[in-house]
Amino acid sequence: MTNASQDRTINLLDFDRAGLAAWFESLGEKPFRATQVLKWIHQYGVDDFGAMTNLSRALRERLAAVAQIRGPRLAGQQVSADGSRKWLFELDDGNCIESVYIPEADRATLCVSSQVGCTLNCSFCSTARQGFNRNLTTAEIIGQLWQAARLLAADPAAPRPVSNVVMMGMGEPLLNFDNVVRAMDLMQDDFAYALSKRRVTLSTAGVVPGLRELGKVSDVSLALSLHAPDDALRNELVPLNRRYPIGEVLDACRDYVGEGRRRVTVEYVMLDGINDSDAQARALVKLLRRLPSKVNLIPFNPFPDTLYRRSSQARIDRFRDILHNAGIVTITRRPRGDDIDAACGQLAGEFRDRTRRREQRLVQLAGGKA
Ligand code: SAH
C-alpha cells in the first residue's frame, strides 16, 4: 500500500445514502452529489473517481484526494460443480472472510458474512471452531456484494447477477447491528442495489434485544436458526439459548413480522439421532403454532472433527411430512457448493489453516510461541 492511499482514509463504501449526503455537505458540496456517486459506486461498480463523468473535473480530483472506494480484495475463488462460487476476500488487516454465490433457475443468492468468525459457538457449525476476531465494517459487508457484482459482470460465463442477499455467512449479524443495518439499507436503496425487502434476509440465532431493535429500523425478511424444539436440546446446540430461550425468541420473531402475511423462515439443521425424531417433529409443529413461519430443513454439512452426522434422506423426508401434514410449508434445502466447503456451516473450514499459519508466522515474527 502506498503512503498516498494510506492517507486517504475515508472509504466511501462505509456510507449509506444519508451518510454520504452528510459527508458531501461537510465538504461544502451539494447533497445530491451523494446519489450520483452512490450510483457510480454501487450500480456501475466504479472504484475510480476519474470515471464519474457527471462530476466536474475539479470535484473528481478533490474526491480522489480525500477519499477512496475500496472493497475487500479477492484472494481466491472456488467454483462448485453445481455452479456455486465461494469467494475468499482478504481484508486490510489480513483477516479473511468468505461469501458464497448460489445461482438458481429464477434467482441468484449471495450469502454474506457479518463478522470475522463468530462468538456464539454453536456445536454443529464450523465457523465456531475459528473463534471470533472482530466485527466487519459497513464497507466490508456491502463490499462483498459490491465485489460479487463486479466479478459477475466481468465474467461472461457467470450465470446471472445477484438478486437476493442472505446474511447467513460467517458471524451473527445482530451482534454487529449498526454496520449490518447500514449495509442492508444500501442493498435496498434505489440508488444502490434496489433489492426489495423480500430479497434481503437476515438470519439470527435469536439475539432478542437485536430483534427488537431491528423491528424499529428495518423490515428485511427474517430467518431464525432454531434447530431444536425444546430448550434443553437447544441449550446444547445453540448456547445462546441459555440467555434467550425459545419462548422469548419466538415472541420477538412474531412481533417482528407483525400481523400481516409475512412469515419467518425457521432454519432447522438435520442431525442424525439428535433432533430428527417423529416426536421432535411433532413438538416443532406445536411450537410453531405461535409463529407465522415456514421451515427450511438443512441437511447437516459435515466438517473435519465433528461428531455429528447428517440425518438419512428417509428421516428428513419423514420429518418434512409431519410438518407438512400439519400445514407448515416445509422445504429441504439442497446442499449447494458442498464440494468446495461452501455449504451452510462450512465457511472458514477450507482456509482456516491458512489463516492460522499466517497467525503462527506473525507470532513467530513477534518472538512469541505459536
Ligand atoms: N448466526 C446466524 C447467521 C449464520 S447463518 C444464524 O445463526 O442464523 C448460517 C446457517 O447455517 C444457520 O442456520 C446455521 O445454523 C446453519 N448451519 C451452521 N452449521 C451448519 C452445518 N454444519 N450444516 C448445516 N447448516 C449449518
CSV table of C-alpha atoms and ligand atoms in Angstrom, one decimal:
chain,number,residue,atom,x,y,z
A,1,MET,CA,0.0,0.0,0.0
A,2,THR,CA,1.4,3.4,-0.9
A,3,ASN,CA,1.5,6.3,1.5
A,4,ALA,CA,-0.9,8.2,-0.6
A,5,SER,CA,-3.6,5.5,-0.2
A,6,GLN,CA,-3.0,5.2,3.5
A,7,ASP,CA,-3.6,8.9,3.8
A,8,ARG,CA,-6.9,8.7,2.0
A,9,THR,CA,-8.7,7.1,4.9
A,10,ILE,CA,-12.3,7.8,4.0
A,11,ASN,CA,-13.7,4.8,2.3
A,12,LEU,CA,-17.0,5.7,0.6
A,13,LEU,CA,-18.2,2.1,0.8
A,14,ASP,CA,-18.7,2.8,4.5
A,15,PHE,CA,-21.6,5.3,3.8
A,16,ASP,CA,-25.2,4.8,3.2
A,17,ARG,CA,-27.1,7.4,1.2
A,18,ALA,CA,-27.8,9.7,4.2
A,19,GLY,CA,-24.2,9.4,5.4
A,20,LEU,CA,-22.8,10.2,2.0
A,21,ALA,CA,-25.1,13.2,1.7
A,22,ALA,CA,-23.9,14.5,5.1
A,23,TRP,CA,-20.3,13.9,4.1
A,24,PHE,CA,-20.7,15.9,0.8
A,25,GLU,CA,-22.3,18.7,2.8
A,26,SER,CA,-19.4,18.7,5.2
A,27,LEU,CA,-17.2,19.3,2.1
A,28,GLY,CA,-19.4,22.2,1.1
A,29,GLU,CA,-20.8,20.2,-1.8
A,30,LYS,CA,-24.5,19.8,-2.7
A,31,PRO,CA,-26.1,16.7,-1.0
A,32,PHE,CA,-27.4,15.4,-4.3
A,33,ARG,CA,-23.9,14.5,-5.3
A,34,ALA,CA,-24.4,11.6,-2.9
A,35,THR,CA,-27.0,10.0,-5.2
A,36,GLN,CA,-24.8,10.5,-8.2
A,37,VAL,CA,-21.7,9.0,-6.5
A,38,LEU,CA,-23.8,6.2,-4.9
A,39,LYS,CA,-24.9,5.1,-8.4
A,40,TRP,CA,-21.4,5.1,-9.7
A,41,ILE,CA,-20.1,3.0,-6.9
A,42,HIS,CA,-22.9,0.5,-6.5
A,43,GLN,CA,-24.8,0.4,-9.8
A,44,TYR,CA,-21.7,0.7,-12.1
A,45,GLY,CA,-19.1,-0.9,-9.7
A,46,VAL,CA,-16.8,2.0,-10.3
A,47,ASP,CA,-13.8,2.5,-7.9
A,48,ASP,CA,-12.1,5.3,-9.8
A,49,PHE,CA,-13.3,8.9,-9.3
A,50,GLY,CA,-11.9,9.7,-12.7
A,51,ALA,CA,-14.7,7.6,-14.3
A,52,MET,CA,-17.5,9.7,-12.7
A,53,THR,CA,-18.2,11.8,-15.8
A,54,ASN,CA,-21.2,13.7,-14.5
A,55,LEU,CA,-19.0,15.3,-11.8
A,56,SER,CA,-16.8,18.3,-12.7
A,57,ARG,CA,-13.1,17.5,-13.1
A,58,ALA,CA,-12.4,19.7,-10.1
A,59,LEU,CA,-14.8,17.7,-7.9
A,60,ARG,CA,-13.4,14.4,-9.2
A,61,GLU,CA,-9.9,15.5,-8.3
A,62,ARG,CA,-11.0,16.7,-4.9
A,63,LEU,CA,-12.7,13.4,-4.1
A,64,ALA,CA,-9.7,11.4,-5.3
A,65,ALA,CA,-7.5,13.4,-2.9
A,66,VAL,CA,-9.6,12.8,0.2
A,67,ALA,CA,-11.4,9.5,-0.3
A,68,GLN,CA,-11.3,6.1,-1.9
A,69,ILE,CA,-13.6,3.3,-2.8
A,70,ARG,CA,-12.0,0.2,-1.5
A,71,GLY,CA,-13.7,-3.2,-1.3
A,72,PRO,CA,-12.3,-6.4,0.2
A,73,ARG,CA,-9.6,-7.9,-2.0
A,74,LEU,CA,-10.4,-11.1,-3.9
A,75,ALA,CA,-7.9,-13.7,-2.6
A,76,GLY,CA,-9.4,-16.8,-4.0
A,77,GLN,CA,-12.4,-18.2,-5.9
A,78,GLN,CA,-13.7,-21.8,-6.0
A,79,VAL,CA,-16.4,-22.9,-8.4
A,80,SER,CA,-18.6,-25.8,-7.4
A,81,ALA,CA,-19.8,-28.4,-9.8
A,82,ASP,CA,-23.3,-27.0,-9.2
A,83,GLY,CA,-22.3,-23.5,-10.3
A,84,SER,CA,-22.0,-22.1,-6.8
A,85,ARG,CA,-18.9,-20.0,-6.2
A,86,LYS,CA,-17.1,-19.3,-2.9
A,87,TRP,CA,-15.0,-16.2,-2.8
A,88,LEU,CA,-12.3,-15.6,-0.2
A,89,PHE,CA,-11.9,-12.0,0.5
A,90,GLU,CA,-8.9,-10.5,2.3
A,91,LEU,CA,-9.4,-7.5,4.5
A,92,ASP,CA,-6.9,-4.7,5.1
A,93,ASP,CA,-5.8,-6.3,8.4
A,94,GLY,CA,-5.1,-9.6,6.8
A,95,ASN,CA,-8.2,-11.3,8.1
A,96,CYS,CA,-10.1,-13.4,5.5
A,97,ILE,CA,-13.9,-13.8,5.1
A,98,GLU,CA,-16.0,-15.8,2.7
A,99,SER,CA,-19.0,-15.1,0.6
A,100,VAL,CA,-21.0,-17.7,-1.4
A,101,TYR,CA,-22.8,-17.1,-4.7
A,102,ILE,CA,-25.7,-19.6,-5.3
A,103,PRO,CA,-27.3,-19.4,-8.8
A,104,GLU,CA,-30.7,-21.0,-9.3
A,105,ALA,CA,-33.2,-21.1,-12.2
A,106,ASP,CA,-35.0,-17.9,-11.2
A,107,ARG,CA,-32.6,-16.1,-8.9
A,108,ALA,CA,-29.1,-15.9,-7.6
A,109,THR,CA,-28.4,-15.6,-3.9
A,110,LEU,CA,-25.3,-14.1,-2.3
A,111,CYS,CA,-24.6,-15.4,1.2
A,112,VAL,CA,-22.8,-12.6,3.1
A,113,SER,CA,-20.6,-12.7,6.2
A,114,SER,CA,-21.1,-10.1,9.0
A,115,GLN,CA,-18.2,-10.9,11.4
A,116,VAL,CA,-14.7,-12.5,11.2
A,117,GLY,CA,-15.5,-15.7,13.0
A,118,CYS,CA,-18.4,-15.9,15.5
A,119,THR,CA,-18.9,-15.7,19.2
A,120,LEU,CA,-21.9,-18.0,19.5
A,121,ASN,CA,-20.2,-21.4,19.5
A,122,CYS,CA,-23.0,-23.4,18.0
A,123,SER,CA,-21.9,-27.0,18.3
A,124,PHE,CA,-22.7,-28.1,14.7
A,125,CYS,CA,-21.1,-25.1,12.9
A,126,SER,CA,-17.6,-24.9,11.7
A,127,THR,CA,-17.3,-21.2,11.9
A,128,ALA,CA,-17.4,-21.7,15.7
A,129,ARG,CA,-14.1,-23.5,15.5
A,130,GLN,CA,-12.4,-20.5,14.2
A,131,GLY,CA,-13.2,-18.4,17.2
A,132,PHE,CA,-14.0,-14.7,16.9
A,133,ASN,CA,-11.8,-11.9,15.6
A,134,ARG,CA,-13.9,-8.8,15.1
A,135,ASN,CA,-17.0,-7.2,13.5
A,136,LEU,CA,-16.9,-6.3,9.9
A,137,THR,CA,-17.2,-2.7,8.9
A,138,THR,CA,-20.1,-1.5,6.7
A,139,ALA,CA,-17.6,-1.3,3.8
A,140,GLU,CA,-16.6,-4.9,4.3
A,141,ILE,CA,-20.2,-6.1,4.4
A,142,ILE,CA,-21.5,-4.2,1.5
A,143,GLY,CA,-18.1,-4.7,-0.2
A,144,GLN,CA,-18.9,-8.4,-0.5
A,145,LEU,CA,-21.9,-7.6,-2.7
A,146,TRP,CA,-20.1,-4.8,-4.5
A,147,GLN,CA,-17.2,-7.2,-5.4
A,148,ALA,CA,-19.6,-10.0,-6.3
A,149,ALA,CA,-21.5,-7.8,-8.7
A,150,ARG,CA,-18.2,-6.6,-10.3
A,151,LEU,CA,-16.8,-10.2,-10.6
A,152,LEU,CA,-20.0,-11.5,-12.1
A,153,ALA,CA,-20.3,-8.5,-14.5
A,154,ALA,CA,-16.7,-9.1,-15.7
A,155,ASP,CA,-17.2,-12.9,-16.3
A,156,PRO,CA,-19.1,-13.8,-19.5
A,157,ALA,CA,-19.6,-17.3,-18.1
A,158,ALA,CA,-21.4,-16.1,-15.0
A,159,PRO,CA,-25.0,-17.3,-14.7
A,160,ARG,CA,-26.8,-14.2,-13.5
A,161,PRO,CA,-26.4,-11.2,-11.3
A,162,VAL,CA,-27.2,-11.3,-7.6
A,163,SER,CA,-30.9,-10.9,-7.0
A,164,ASN,CA,-31.1,-12.0,-3.3
A,165,VAL,CA,-28.9,-11.5,-0.3
A,166,VAL,CA,-28.9,-13.6,2.8
A,167,MET,CA,-27.0,-12.6,5.9
A,168,MET,CA,-26.1,-16.2,6.5
A,169,GLY,CA,-22.4,-16.3,6.1
A,170,MET,CA,-19.9,-16.2,9.0
A,171,GLY,CA,-21.0,-14.4,12.1
A,172,GLU,CA,-24.1,-13.3,14.0
A,173,PRO,CA,-25.5,-10.2,12.1
A,174,LEU,CA,-27.5,-8.9,15.1
A,175,LEU,CA,-24.3,-8.7,17.1
A,176,ASN,CA,-22.9,-6.3,14.6
A,177,PHE,CA,-26.1,-4.3,14.4
A,178,ASP,CA,-25.2,-0.8,13.1
A,179,ASN,CA,-22.9,-1.9,10.3
A,180,VAL,CA,-25.2,-4.7,9.2
A,181,VAL,CA,-28.3,-2.4,9.1
A,182,ARG,CA,-26.4,0.2,7.2
A,183,ALA,CA,-25.2,-2.4,4.7
A,184,MET,CA,-28.7,-3.8,4.3
A,185,ASP,CA,-30.1,-0.2,3.8
A,186,LEU,CA,-27.7,0.1,0.9
A,187,MET,CA,-28.8,-3.3,-0.5
A,188,GLN,CA,-32.3,-1.9,-0.6
A,189,ASP,CA,-31.5,1.7,-1.7
A,190,ASP,CA,-32.9,2.6,-5.2
A,191,PHE,CA,-29.6,4.3,-6.0
A,192,ALA,CA,-27.6,1.3,-4.9
A,193,TYR,CA,-28.8,-2.3,-5.4
A,194,ALA,CA,-32.6,-1.7,-5.1
A,195,LEU,CA,-33.3,-5.1,-3.7
A,196,SER,CA,-36.8,-5.4,-2.2
A,197,LYS,CA,-37.2,-6.3,1.5
A,198,ARG,CA,-38.3,-9.7,0.4
A,199,ARG,CA,-34.9,-10.3,-1.2
A,200,VAL,CA,-32.8,-9.3,1.8
A,201,THR,CA,-32.8,-11.8,4.6
A,202,LEU,CA,-31.2,-11.5,8.0
A,203,SER,CA,-30.6,-14.8,9.7
A,204,THR,CA,-30.1,-14.9,13.5
A,205,ALA,CA,-29.6,-17.5,16.2
A,206,GLY,CA,-32.0,-15.4,18.3
A,207,VAL,CA,-30.5,-12.3,19.8
A,208,VAL,CA,-33.7,-11.0,21.4
A,209,PRO,CA,-32.7,-7.3,22.0
A,210,GLY,CA,-31.3,-7.1,18.5
A,211,LEU,CA,-34.5,-8.5,17.1
A,212,ARG,CA,-36.5,-5.8,19.0
A,213,GLU,CA,-34.1,-3.1,17.7
A,214,LEU,CA,-34.3,-4.4,14.1
A,215,GLY,CA,-38.0,-4.1,14.1
A,216,LYS,CA,-37.7,-0.4,14.8
A,217,VAL,CA,-35.3,0.4,11.9
A,218,SER,CA,-35.7,-2.3,9.2
A,219,ASP,CA,-38.2,-4.6,7.6
A,220,VAL,CA,-36.0,-7.1,5.8
A,221,SER,CA,-37.0,-10.7,5.8
A,222,LEU,CA,-36.2,-12.7,8.8
A,223,ALA,CA,-34.8,-16.2,9.3
A,224,LEU,CA,-34.4,-17.9,12.7
A,225,SER,CA,-31.9,-20.6,13.3
A,226,LEU,CA,-34.0,-22.8,15.6
A,227,HIS,CA,-32.6,-26.3,15.3
A,228,ALA,CA,-34.4,-27.8,18.3
A,229,PRO,CA,-37.9,-27.9,19.6
A,230,ASP,CA,-37.1,-27.7,23.3
A,231,ASP,CA,-34.8,-25.6,25.5
A,232,ALA,CA,-32.8,-28.5,26.9
A,233,LEU,CA,-31.6,-29.6,23.4
A,234,ARG,CA,-31.3,-26.1,22.1
A,235,ASN,CA,-29.1,-25.1,25.0
A,236,GLU,CA,-26.7,-27.8,23.8
A,237,LEU,CA,-26.8,-26.9,20.1
A,238,VAL,CA,-27.1,-23.1,20.3
A,239,PRO,CA,-25.6,-22.0,23.6
A,240,LEU,CA,-27.1,-18.5,23.1
A,241,ASN,CA,-30.4,-20.2,24.0
A,242,ARG,CA,-29.4,-20.2,27.7
A,243,ARG,CA,-29.6,-16.4,27.5
A,244,TYR,CA,-32.6,-16.1,25.3
A,245,PRO,CA,-34.8,-19.2,25.5
A,246,ILE,CA,-37.1,-20.4,22.7
A,247,GLY,CA,-40.2,-18.8,24.1
A,248,GLU,CA,-38.7,-15.3,24.2
A,249,VAL,CA,-37.1,-15.7,20.8
A,250,LEU,CA,-40.4,-16.8,19.2
A,251,ASP,CA,-42.2,-13.9,20.8
A,252,ALA,CA,-39.6,-11.4,19.4
A,253,CYS,CA,-39.9,-13.0,15.9
A,254,ARG,CA,-43.6,-12.8,16.0
A,255,ASP,CA,-43.5,-9.2,17.0
A,256,TYR,CA,-41.0,-8.5,14.2
A,257,VAL,CA,-43.3,-9.9,11.4
A,258,GLY,CA,-46.4,-8.4,13.0
A,259,GLU,CA,-49.9,-9.3,12.0
A,260,GLY,CA,-49.5,-9.3,8.2
A,261,ARG,CA,-48.8,-12.1,5.8
A,262,ARG,CA,-45.1,-12.2,6.3
A,263,ARG,CA,-43.6,-15.3,7.7
A,264,VAL,CA,-40.3,-16.1,9.4
A,265,THR,CA,-38.1,-18.7,7.8
A,266,VAL,CA,-37.3,-21.2,10.5
A,267,GLU,CA,-33.9,-23.0,9.8
A,268,TYR,CA,-33.6,-26.5,11.2
A,269,VAL,CA,-30.3,-28.4,10.7
A,270,MET,CA,-31.0,-32.2,10.4
A,271,LEU,CA,-28.7,-34.0,12.8
A,272,ASP,CA,-28.9,-37.8,12.8
A,273,GLY,CA,-30.3,-39.1,16.1
A,274,ILE,CA,-30.1,-35.7,17.8
A,275,ASN,CA,-33.1,-33.5,16.7
A,276,ASP,CA,-34.7,-35.5,13.9
A,277,SER,CA,-37.3,-37.9,15.5
A,278,ASP,CA,-41.0,-38.0,14.9
A,279,ALA,CA,-41.7,-36.8,18.4
A,280,GLN,CA,-39.4,-33.8,17.8
A,281,ALA,CA,-41.1,-33.0,14.5
A,282,ARG,CA,-44.5,-33.0,16.4
A,283,ALA,CA,-43.0,-30.8,19.1
A,284,LEU,CA,-41.8,-28.4,16.5
A,285,VAL,CA,-45.3,-28.3,15.0
A,286,LYS,CA,-46.7,-27.4,18.4
A,287,LEU,CA,-44.1,-24.7,18.9
A,288,LEU,CA,-44.7,-23.1,15.6
A,289,ARG,CA,-48.4,-22.6,16.1
A,290,ARG,CA,-47.5,-19.3,17.8
A,291,LEU,CA,-45.3,-18.0,14.9
A,292,PRO,CA,-46.3,-17.4,11.2
A,293,SER,CA,-43.5,-19.4,9.7
A,294,LYS,CA,-42.2,-21.7,7.1
A,295,VAL,CA,-39.5,-24.3,7.7
A,296,ASN,CA,-36.2,-24.9,5.9
A,297,LEU,CA,-34.7,-28.2,6.8
A,298,ILE,CA,-30.9,-28.1,6.3
A,299,PRO,CA,-29.2,-31.4,5.9
A,300,PHE,CA,-26.2,-31.2,8.2
A,301,ASN,CA,-23.0,-30.4,6.3
A,302,PRO,CA,-20.1,-32.2,7.9
A,303,PHE,CA,-16.6,-30.7,8.6
A,304,PRO,CA,-13.4,-32.2,10.0
A,305,ASP,CA,-13.6,-33.5,13.6
A,306,THR,CA,-17.4,-33.1,14.0
A,307,LEU,CA,-19.2,-35.9,15.9
A,308,TYR,CA,-22.5,-35.1,14.2
A,309,ARG,CA,-23.8,-36.9,11.2
A,310,ARG,CA,-26.4,-35.9,8.6
A,311,SER,CA,-29.9,-37.4,9.0
A,312,SER,CA,-30.7,-40.0,6.4
A,313,GLN,CA,-32.8,-38.9,3.4
A,314,ALA,CA,-35.7,-41.1,4.6
A,315,ARG,CA,-35.6,-39.4,8.1
A,316,ILE,CA,-35.5,-36.0,6.6
A,317,ASP,CA,-38.5,-36.9,4.3
A,318,ARG,CA,-40.4,-38.3,7.2
A,319,PHE,CA,-39.7,-35.2,9.4
A,320,ARG,CA,-40.8,-33.0,6.5
A,321,ASP,CA,-44.0,-34.9,6.0
A,322,ILE,CA,-45.0,-34.5,9.6
A,323,LEU,CA,-44.6,-30.7,9.4
A,324,HIS,CA,-46.2,-30.6,6.0
A,325,ASN,CA,-49.2,-32.6,7.2
A,326,ALA,CA,-49.7,-30.1,10.0
A,327,GLY,CA,-50.0,-27.4,7.4
A,328,ILE,CA,-46.4,-26.0,7.7
A,329,VAL,CA,-44.8,-25.1,4.4
A,330,THR,CA,-41.5,-27.0,4.6
A,331,ILE,CA,-38.7,-27.3,2.1
A,332,THR,CA,-35.5,-29.3,2.4
A,333,ARG,CA,-32.5,-27.2,1.4
A,334,ARG,CA,-30.4,-28.8,-1.2
A,335,PRO,CA,-26.8,-28.6,-0.1
A,336,ARG,CA,-25.1,-26.2,-2.5
A,337,GLY,CA,-21.4,-25.9,-3.0
A,338,ASP,CA,-20.6,-28.7,-0.5
A,339,ASP,CA,-17.8,-30.0,-2.8
A,340,ILE,CA,-16.0,-26.7,-2.2
A,341,ASP,CA,-16.9,-26.4,1.5
A,342,ALA,CA,-19.2,-23.5,0.8
A,343,ALA,CA,-22.4,-25.1,2.2
A,344,CYS,CA,-24.1,-23.9,5.4
A,345,GLY,CA,-21.8,-24.1,8.4
A,346,GLN,CA,-18.7,-25.0,6.4
A,347,LEU,CA,-17.4,-21.5,5.9
A,348,ALA,CA,-13.9,-20.9,7.1
A,349,GLY,CA,-13.2,-24.6,7.1
A,350,GLU,CA,-11.0,-24.7,4.0
A,351,PHE,CA,-9.0,-21.5,4.6
A,352,ARG,CA,-8.7,-21.7,8.4
A,353,ASP,CA,-5.3,-23.5,8.3
A,354,ARG,CA,-4.1,-20.8,6.0
A,355,THR,CA,-5.1,-18.1,8.4
A,356,ARG,CA,-3.7,-20.0,11.3
A,357,ARG,CA,-0.4,-20.4,9.6
A,358,ARG,CA,-0.3,-16.7,9.0
A,359,GLU,CA,-1.1,-16.1,12.6
A,360,GLN,CA,1.6,-18.5,13.7
A,361,ARG,CA,4.1,-16.8,11.4
A,362,LEU,CA,3.2,-13.4,12.9
A,363,VAL,CA,3.5,-14.8,16.4
A,364,GLN,CA,6.9,-16.2,15.5
A,365,LEU,CA,8.0,-12.9,14.0
A,366,ALA,CA,6.9,-11.2,17.1
A,367,GLY,CA,9.1,-13.6,19.1
A,368,GLY,CA,6.3,-15.4,20.8
A,369,LYS,CA,5.2,-19.0,20.7
A,370,ALA,CA,2.8,-20.2,18.1
B,1,SAH,N1,-25.5,-16.6,13.2
B,1,SAH,C1,-26.6,-16.5,12.2
B,1,SAH,C2,-26.1,-16.4,10.8
B,1,SAH,C3,-25.4,-17.7,10.3
B,1,SAH,S1,-26.5,-18.5,9.2
B,1,SAH,C4,-27.6,-17.7,12.4
B,1,SAH,O1,-27.3,-18.5,13.3
B,1,SAH,O2,-28.6,-17.7,11.8
B,1,SAH,C5,-25.8,-20.0,8.9
B,1,SAH,C6,-26.9,-21.1,8.9
B,1,SAH,O3,-26.3,-22.3,8.6
B,1,SAH,C7,-27.6,-21.2,10.2
B,1,SAH,O4,-28.9,-21.5,10.1
B,1,SAH,C8,-26.8,-22.2,10.8
B,1,SAH,O5,-27.4,-22.8,11.9
B,1,SAH,C9,-26.6,-23.2,9.7
B,1,SAH,N2,-25.5,-24.1,9.9
B,1,SAH,C10,-24.4,-23.9,10.6
B,1,SAH,N3,-23.6,-25.0,10.6
B,1,SAH,C11,-24.2,-25.9,9.8
B,1,SAH,C12,-23.8,-27.2,9.3
B,1,SAH,N4,-22.7,-27.8,9.7
B,1,SAH,N5,-24.7,-27.8,8.5
B,1,SAH,C13,-25.8,-27.2,8.1
B,1,SAH,N6,-26.2,-26.0,8.5
B,1,SAH,C14,-25.4,-25.4,9.3
